[in-house]
Tab-separated table of C-alpha atoms in Angstrom:
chain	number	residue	atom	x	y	z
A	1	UNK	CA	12.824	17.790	-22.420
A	2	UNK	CA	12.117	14.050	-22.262
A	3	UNK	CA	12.748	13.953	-18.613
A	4	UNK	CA	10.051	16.948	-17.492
A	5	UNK	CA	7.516	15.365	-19.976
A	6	UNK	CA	8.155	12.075	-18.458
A	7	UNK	CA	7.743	13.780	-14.717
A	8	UNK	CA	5.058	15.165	-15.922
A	9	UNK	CA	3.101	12.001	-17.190
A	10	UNK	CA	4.192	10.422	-13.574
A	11	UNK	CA	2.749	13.861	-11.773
A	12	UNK	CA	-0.221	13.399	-13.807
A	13	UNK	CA	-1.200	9.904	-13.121
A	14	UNK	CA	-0.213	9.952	-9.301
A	15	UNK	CA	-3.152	12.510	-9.473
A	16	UNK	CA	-5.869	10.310	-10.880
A	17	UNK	CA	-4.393	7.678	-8.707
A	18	UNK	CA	-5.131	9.531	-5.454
A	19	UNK	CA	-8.287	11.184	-6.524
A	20	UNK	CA	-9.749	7.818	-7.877
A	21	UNK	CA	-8.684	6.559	-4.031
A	22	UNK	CA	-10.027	9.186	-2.275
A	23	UNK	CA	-13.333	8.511	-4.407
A	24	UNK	CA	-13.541	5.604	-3.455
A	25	UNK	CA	-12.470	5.758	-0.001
A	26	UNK	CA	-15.495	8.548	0.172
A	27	UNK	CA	-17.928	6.428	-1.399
A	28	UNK	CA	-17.256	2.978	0.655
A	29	UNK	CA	-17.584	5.166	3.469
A	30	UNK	CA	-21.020	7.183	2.706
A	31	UNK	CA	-22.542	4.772	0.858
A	32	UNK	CA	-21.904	1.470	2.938
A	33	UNK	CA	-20.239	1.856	6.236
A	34	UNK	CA	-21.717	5.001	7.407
A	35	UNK	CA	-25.440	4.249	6.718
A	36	UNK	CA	-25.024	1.161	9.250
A	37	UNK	CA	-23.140	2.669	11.492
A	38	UNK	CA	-20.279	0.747	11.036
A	39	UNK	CA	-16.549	1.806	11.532
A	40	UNK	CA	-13.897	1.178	8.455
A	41	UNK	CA	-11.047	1.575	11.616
A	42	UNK	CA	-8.408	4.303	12.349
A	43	UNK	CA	-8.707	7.517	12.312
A	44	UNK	CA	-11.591	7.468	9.783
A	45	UNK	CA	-12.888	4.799	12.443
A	46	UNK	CA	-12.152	7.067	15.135
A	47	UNK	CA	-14.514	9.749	13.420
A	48	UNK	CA	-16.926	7.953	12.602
A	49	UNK	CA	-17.630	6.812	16.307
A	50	UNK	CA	-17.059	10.326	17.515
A	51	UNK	CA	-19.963	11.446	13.999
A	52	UNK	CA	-22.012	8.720	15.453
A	53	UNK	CA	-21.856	9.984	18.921
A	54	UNK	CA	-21.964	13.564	18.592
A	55	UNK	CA	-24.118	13.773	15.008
A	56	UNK	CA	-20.936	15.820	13.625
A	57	UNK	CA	-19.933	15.668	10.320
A	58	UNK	CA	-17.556	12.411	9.854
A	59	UNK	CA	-15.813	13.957	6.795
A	60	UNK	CA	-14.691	17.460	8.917
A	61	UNK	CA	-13.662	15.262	11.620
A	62	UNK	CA	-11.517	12.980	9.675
A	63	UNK	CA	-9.431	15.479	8.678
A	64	UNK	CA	-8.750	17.397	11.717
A	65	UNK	CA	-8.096	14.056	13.465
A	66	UNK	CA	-5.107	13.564	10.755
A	67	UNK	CA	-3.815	16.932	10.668
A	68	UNK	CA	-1.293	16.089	13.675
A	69	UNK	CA	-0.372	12.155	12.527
A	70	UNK	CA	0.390	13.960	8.967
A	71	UNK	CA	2.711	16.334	10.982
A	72	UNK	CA	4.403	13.455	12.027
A	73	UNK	CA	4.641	11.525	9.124
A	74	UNK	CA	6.139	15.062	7.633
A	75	UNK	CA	9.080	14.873	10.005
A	76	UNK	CA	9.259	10.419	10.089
A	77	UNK	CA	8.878	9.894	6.181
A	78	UNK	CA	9.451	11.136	2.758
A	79	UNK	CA	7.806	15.241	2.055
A	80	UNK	CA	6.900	13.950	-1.278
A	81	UNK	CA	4.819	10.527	0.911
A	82	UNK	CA	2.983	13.124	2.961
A	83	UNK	CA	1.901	15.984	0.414
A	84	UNK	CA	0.246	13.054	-1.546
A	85	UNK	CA	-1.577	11.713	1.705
A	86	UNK	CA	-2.050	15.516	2.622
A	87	UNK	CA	-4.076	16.024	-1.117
A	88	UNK	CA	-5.359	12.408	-0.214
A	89	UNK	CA	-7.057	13.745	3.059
A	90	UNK	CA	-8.291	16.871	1.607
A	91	UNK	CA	-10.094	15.358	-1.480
A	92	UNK	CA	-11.793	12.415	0.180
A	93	UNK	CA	-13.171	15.044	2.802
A	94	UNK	CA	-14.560	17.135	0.117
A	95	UNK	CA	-15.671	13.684	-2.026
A	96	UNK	CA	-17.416	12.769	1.387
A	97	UNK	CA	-19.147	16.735	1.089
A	98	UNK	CA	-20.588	15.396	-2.255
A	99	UNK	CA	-21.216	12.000	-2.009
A	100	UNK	CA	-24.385	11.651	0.285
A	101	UNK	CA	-24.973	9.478	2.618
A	102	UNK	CA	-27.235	6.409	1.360
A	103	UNK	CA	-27.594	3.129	1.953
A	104	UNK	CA	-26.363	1.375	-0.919
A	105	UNK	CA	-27.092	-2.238	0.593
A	106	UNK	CA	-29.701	-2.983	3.236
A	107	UNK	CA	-27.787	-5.943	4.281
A	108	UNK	CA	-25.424	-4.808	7.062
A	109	UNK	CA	-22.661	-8.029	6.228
A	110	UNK	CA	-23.264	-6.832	2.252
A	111	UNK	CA	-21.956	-3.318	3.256
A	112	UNK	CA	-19.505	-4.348	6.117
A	113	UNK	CA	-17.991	-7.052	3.581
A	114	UNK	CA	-17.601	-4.630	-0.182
A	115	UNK	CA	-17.277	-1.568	2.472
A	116	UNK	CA	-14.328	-3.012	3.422
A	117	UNK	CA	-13.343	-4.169	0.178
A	118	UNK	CA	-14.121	-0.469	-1.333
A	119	UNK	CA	-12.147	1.521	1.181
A	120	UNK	CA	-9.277	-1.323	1.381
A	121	UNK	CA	-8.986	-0.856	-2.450
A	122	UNK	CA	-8.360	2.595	-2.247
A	123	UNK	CA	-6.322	2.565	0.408
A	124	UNK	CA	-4.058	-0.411	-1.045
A	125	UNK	CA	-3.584	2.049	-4.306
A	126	UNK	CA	-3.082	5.258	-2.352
A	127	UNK	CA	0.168	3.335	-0.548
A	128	UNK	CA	0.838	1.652	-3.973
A	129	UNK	CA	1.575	4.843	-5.829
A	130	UNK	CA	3.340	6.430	-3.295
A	131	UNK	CA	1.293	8.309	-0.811
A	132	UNK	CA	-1.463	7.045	1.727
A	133	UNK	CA	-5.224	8.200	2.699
A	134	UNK	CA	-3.833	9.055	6.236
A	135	UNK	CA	-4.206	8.279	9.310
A	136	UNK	CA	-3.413	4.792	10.606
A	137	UNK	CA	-2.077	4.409	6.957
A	138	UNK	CA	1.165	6.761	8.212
A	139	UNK	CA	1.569	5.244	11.565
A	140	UNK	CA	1.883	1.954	9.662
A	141	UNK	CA	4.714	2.927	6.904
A	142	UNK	CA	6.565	4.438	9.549
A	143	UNK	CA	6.977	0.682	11.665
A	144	UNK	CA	7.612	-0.501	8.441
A	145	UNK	CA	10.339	1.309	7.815
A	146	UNK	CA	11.851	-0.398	10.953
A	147	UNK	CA	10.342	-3.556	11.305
A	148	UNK	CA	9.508	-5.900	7.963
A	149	UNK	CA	5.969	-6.521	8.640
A	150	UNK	CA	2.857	-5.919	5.998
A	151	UNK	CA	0.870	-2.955	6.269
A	152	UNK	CA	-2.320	-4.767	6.435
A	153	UNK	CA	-1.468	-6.637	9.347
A	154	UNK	CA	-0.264	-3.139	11.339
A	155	UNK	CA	-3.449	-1.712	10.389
A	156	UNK	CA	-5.583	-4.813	11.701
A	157	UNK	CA	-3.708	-4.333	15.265
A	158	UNK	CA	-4.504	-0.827	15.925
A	159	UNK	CA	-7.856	-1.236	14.114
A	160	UNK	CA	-8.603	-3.728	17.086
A	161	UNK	CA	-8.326	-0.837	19.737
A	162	UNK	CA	-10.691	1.646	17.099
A	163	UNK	CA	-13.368	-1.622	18.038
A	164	UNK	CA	-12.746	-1.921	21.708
A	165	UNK	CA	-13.257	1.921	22.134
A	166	UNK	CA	-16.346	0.825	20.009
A	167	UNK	CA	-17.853	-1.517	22.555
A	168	UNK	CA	-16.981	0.750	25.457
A	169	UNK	CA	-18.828	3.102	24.249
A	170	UNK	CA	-21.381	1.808	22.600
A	171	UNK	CA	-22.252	-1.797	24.036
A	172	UNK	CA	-23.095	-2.969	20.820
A	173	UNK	CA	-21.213	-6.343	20.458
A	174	UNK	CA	-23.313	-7.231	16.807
A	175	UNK	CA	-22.090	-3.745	15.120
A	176	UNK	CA	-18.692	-4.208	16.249
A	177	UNK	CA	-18.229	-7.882	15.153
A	178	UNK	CA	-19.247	-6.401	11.401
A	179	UNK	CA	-16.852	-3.608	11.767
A	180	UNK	CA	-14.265	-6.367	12.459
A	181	UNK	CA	-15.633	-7.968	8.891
A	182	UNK	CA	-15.090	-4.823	7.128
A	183	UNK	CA	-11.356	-4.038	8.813
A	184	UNK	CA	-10.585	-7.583	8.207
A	185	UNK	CA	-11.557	-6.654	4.571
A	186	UNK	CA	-9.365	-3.630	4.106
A	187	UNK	CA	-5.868	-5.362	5.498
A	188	UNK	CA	-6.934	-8.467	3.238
A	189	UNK	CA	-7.030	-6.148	0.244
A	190	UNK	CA	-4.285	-3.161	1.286
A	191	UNK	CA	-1.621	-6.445	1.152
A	192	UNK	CA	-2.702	-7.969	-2.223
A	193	UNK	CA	-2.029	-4.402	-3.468
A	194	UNK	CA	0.667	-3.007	-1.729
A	195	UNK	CA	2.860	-5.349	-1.896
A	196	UNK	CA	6.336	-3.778	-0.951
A	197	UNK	CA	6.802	-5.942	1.942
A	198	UNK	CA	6.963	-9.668	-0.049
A	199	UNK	CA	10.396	-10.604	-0.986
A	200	UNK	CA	11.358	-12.884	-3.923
A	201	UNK	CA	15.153	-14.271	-4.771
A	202	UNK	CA	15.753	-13.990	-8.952
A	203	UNK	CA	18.608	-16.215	-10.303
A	204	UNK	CA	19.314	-15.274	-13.622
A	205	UNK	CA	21.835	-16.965	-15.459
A	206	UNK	CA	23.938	-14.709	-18.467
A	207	UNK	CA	26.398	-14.915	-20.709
A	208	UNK	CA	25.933	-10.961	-20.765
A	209	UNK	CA	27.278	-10.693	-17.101
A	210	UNK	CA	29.272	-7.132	-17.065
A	211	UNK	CA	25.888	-5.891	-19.349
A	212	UNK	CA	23.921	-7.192	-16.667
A	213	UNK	CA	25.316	-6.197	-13.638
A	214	UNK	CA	26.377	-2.097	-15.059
A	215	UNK	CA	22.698	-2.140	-15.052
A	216	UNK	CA	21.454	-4.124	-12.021
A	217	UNK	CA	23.609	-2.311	-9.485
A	218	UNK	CA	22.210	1.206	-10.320
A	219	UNK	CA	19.443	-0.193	-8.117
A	220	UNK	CA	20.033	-0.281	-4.531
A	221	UNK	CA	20.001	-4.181	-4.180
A	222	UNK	CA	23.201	-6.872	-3.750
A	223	UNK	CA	23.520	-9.146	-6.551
A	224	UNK	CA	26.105	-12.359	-5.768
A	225	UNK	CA	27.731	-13.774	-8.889
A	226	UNK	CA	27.676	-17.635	-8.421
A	227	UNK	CA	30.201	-19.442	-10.990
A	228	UNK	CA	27.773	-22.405	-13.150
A	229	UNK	CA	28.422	-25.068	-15.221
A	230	UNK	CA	25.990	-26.299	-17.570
A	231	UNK	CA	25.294	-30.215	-17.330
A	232	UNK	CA	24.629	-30.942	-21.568
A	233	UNK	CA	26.872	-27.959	-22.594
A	234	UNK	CA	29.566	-28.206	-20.169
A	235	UNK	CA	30.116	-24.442	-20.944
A	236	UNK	CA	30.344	-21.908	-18.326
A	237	UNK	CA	28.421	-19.438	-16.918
A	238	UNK	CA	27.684	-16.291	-14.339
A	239	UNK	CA	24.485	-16.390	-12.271
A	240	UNK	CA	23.553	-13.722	-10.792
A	241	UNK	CA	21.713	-13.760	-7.388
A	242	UNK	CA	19.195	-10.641	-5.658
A	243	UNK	CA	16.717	-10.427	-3.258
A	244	UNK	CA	14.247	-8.023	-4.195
A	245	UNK	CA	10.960	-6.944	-3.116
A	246	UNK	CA	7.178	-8.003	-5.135
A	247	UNK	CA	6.612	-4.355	-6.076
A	248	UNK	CA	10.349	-4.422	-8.095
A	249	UNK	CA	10.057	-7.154	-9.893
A	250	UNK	CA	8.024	-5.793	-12.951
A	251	UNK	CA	11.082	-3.360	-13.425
A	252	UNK	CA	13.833	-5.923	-12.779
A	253	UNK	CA	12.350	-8.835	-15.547
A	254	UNK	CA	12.219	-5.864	-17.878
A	255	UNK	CA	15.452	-4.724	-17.460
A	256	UNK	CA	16.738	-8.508	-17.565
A	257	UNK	CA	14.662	-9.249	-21.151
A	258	UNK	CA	15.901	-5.640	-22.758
A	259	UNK	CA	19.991	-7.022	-21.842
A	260	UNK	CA	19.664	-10.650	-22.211
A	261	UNK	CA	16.707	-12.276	-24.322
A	262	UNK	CA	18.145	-15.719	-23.776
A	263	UNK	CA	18.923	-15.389	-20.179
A	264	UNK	CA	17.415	-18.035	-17.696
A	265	UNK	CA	15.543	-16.638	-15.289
A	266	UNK	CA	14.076	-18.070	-11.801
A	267	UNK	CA	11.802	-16.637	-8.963
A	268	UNK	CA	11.523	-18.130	-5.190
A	269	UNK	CA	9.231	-16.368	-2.881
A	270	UNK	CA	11.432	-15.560	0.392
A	271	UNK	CA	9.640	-15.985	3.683
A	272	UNK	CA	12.174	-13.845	5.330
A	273	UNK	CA	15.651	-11.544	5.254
A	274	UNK	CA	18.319	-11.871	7.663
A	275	UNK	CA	20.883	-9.023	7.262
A	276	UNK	CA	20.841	-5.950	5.832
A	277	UNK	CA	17.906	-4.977	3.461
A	278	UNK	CA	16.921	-1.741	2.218
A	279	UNK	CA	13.144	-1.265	3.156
């Protein structure tokens, strides 16, 4: 009974999660990119040039442009990943039926600038909790499941091609160089919040050691047991080494405190991995 109430609490608040980012995502959108013409890049970027163009509505066009990278993402990444950017897509079209189109700044670097911010937000806490708004957002979680590189800075390389399009089309160099603002925005604030990618090394030292490590290894991480010798104490000790990733490490320090009260524990940010790590 404890475990379906608990799956139930975790159903529950992936849902306000994902309809508080499509909000957002909806409002950033109609309230401060779209009423200066400005793009928020991929696929909502793509719409929005195509809305511009055509006069169609952006929110019907966003999701039919996602319908066949969601297909893919069905078939490259988890089923549970892509219903949750499926209900993202639907709600933030129908939040973008609701939510009209006003400008909420005049300014066009006000809106490019918390545009970006707005829709980077909620895209940052879509990919956080386990889903993403779509588009772009899947191409990018499926290189990262190959290749170790953030999310933001994917996005930022095929938002560049969303802005050449842009100028092709359009000629207008001063609306693109604010849609670059507002994309450089949204990876700035997609990596301070999903941050799966950053690795850190934990050294905690334990006189609990077989405690520690029958719960440790139930996670899929290496731990190395270093032999230690205290310099004042001259007593002896287990240290435990793992590399883990930013987004564990909440879980792993309070797993380590509910063992060991008295362990030591350190943190090192990692620059990089070399070998074999889970992703």
């Amino acid at each position: 009974m404890t475990s379906v109430a608990f799956n139930k609490k975790q159903f529950l608040l992936r849902l306000i999660m994902f309809t508080l980012s499509s909000a957002c995502i909806s409002f950033g959108f109609n309230m401060l990119l779209i009423p200066s013409q400005l793009l928020s890049g991929g696929v909502s970027g793509v719409a929005m040039l195509i809305g511009y163009i055509s006069h169609s509505n952006i929110g019907w066009l966003y999701l039919v442009l996602n319908l066949p990278i969601l297909i893919w993402g069905w078939f490259s990444l988890g089923k549970k990943f892509v219903v949750w950017s499926i209900y993202s897509v639907i709600t933030a079209t129908i939040f973008m039926q609701i939510i009209p189109v006003h400008a909420l700044a005049d300014d066009i670097l006000l809106a490019s600038v918390f545009g970006g911010i707005v829709v980077g937000f909620a895209s940052g806490l879509a990919l956080r909790s386990g889903g993403s708004t779509g588009g772009f957002d899947i191409i990018a979680s499926i290189i990262t499941q190959k290749r170790d590189v953030p999310v933001g800075v994917i996005l930022s390389g095929l938002n560049a091609f969303v802005i050449v399009v842009h100028i092709l089309f359009t000629g207008n160099w001063e609306l693109a160089l604010y849609s670059l603002v507002a994309i450089f925005c949204v990876g700035k604030l997609i990596d301070s919040i999903h941050i799966k990618h950053l690795k850190v090394t934990v050294f905690i030292i334990t006189t609990r050691t077989d405690e520690m490590l029958q719960s440790l290894l139930s996670h899929p991480r290496g731990i190395t047991i270093i032999k230690t010798r205290g310099a004042y104490t001259s007593s002896d000790r287990d240290m435990l080494m793992t590399v883990r990733t930013r987004y564990e490490l909440a879980d792993l320090k309070k797993n380590i405190h509910s063992i060991d009260k008295h362990a030591f524990v350190t943190i090192v940010e990692t620059v990089g991995v070399l070998g074999e790590f889970r992703k």
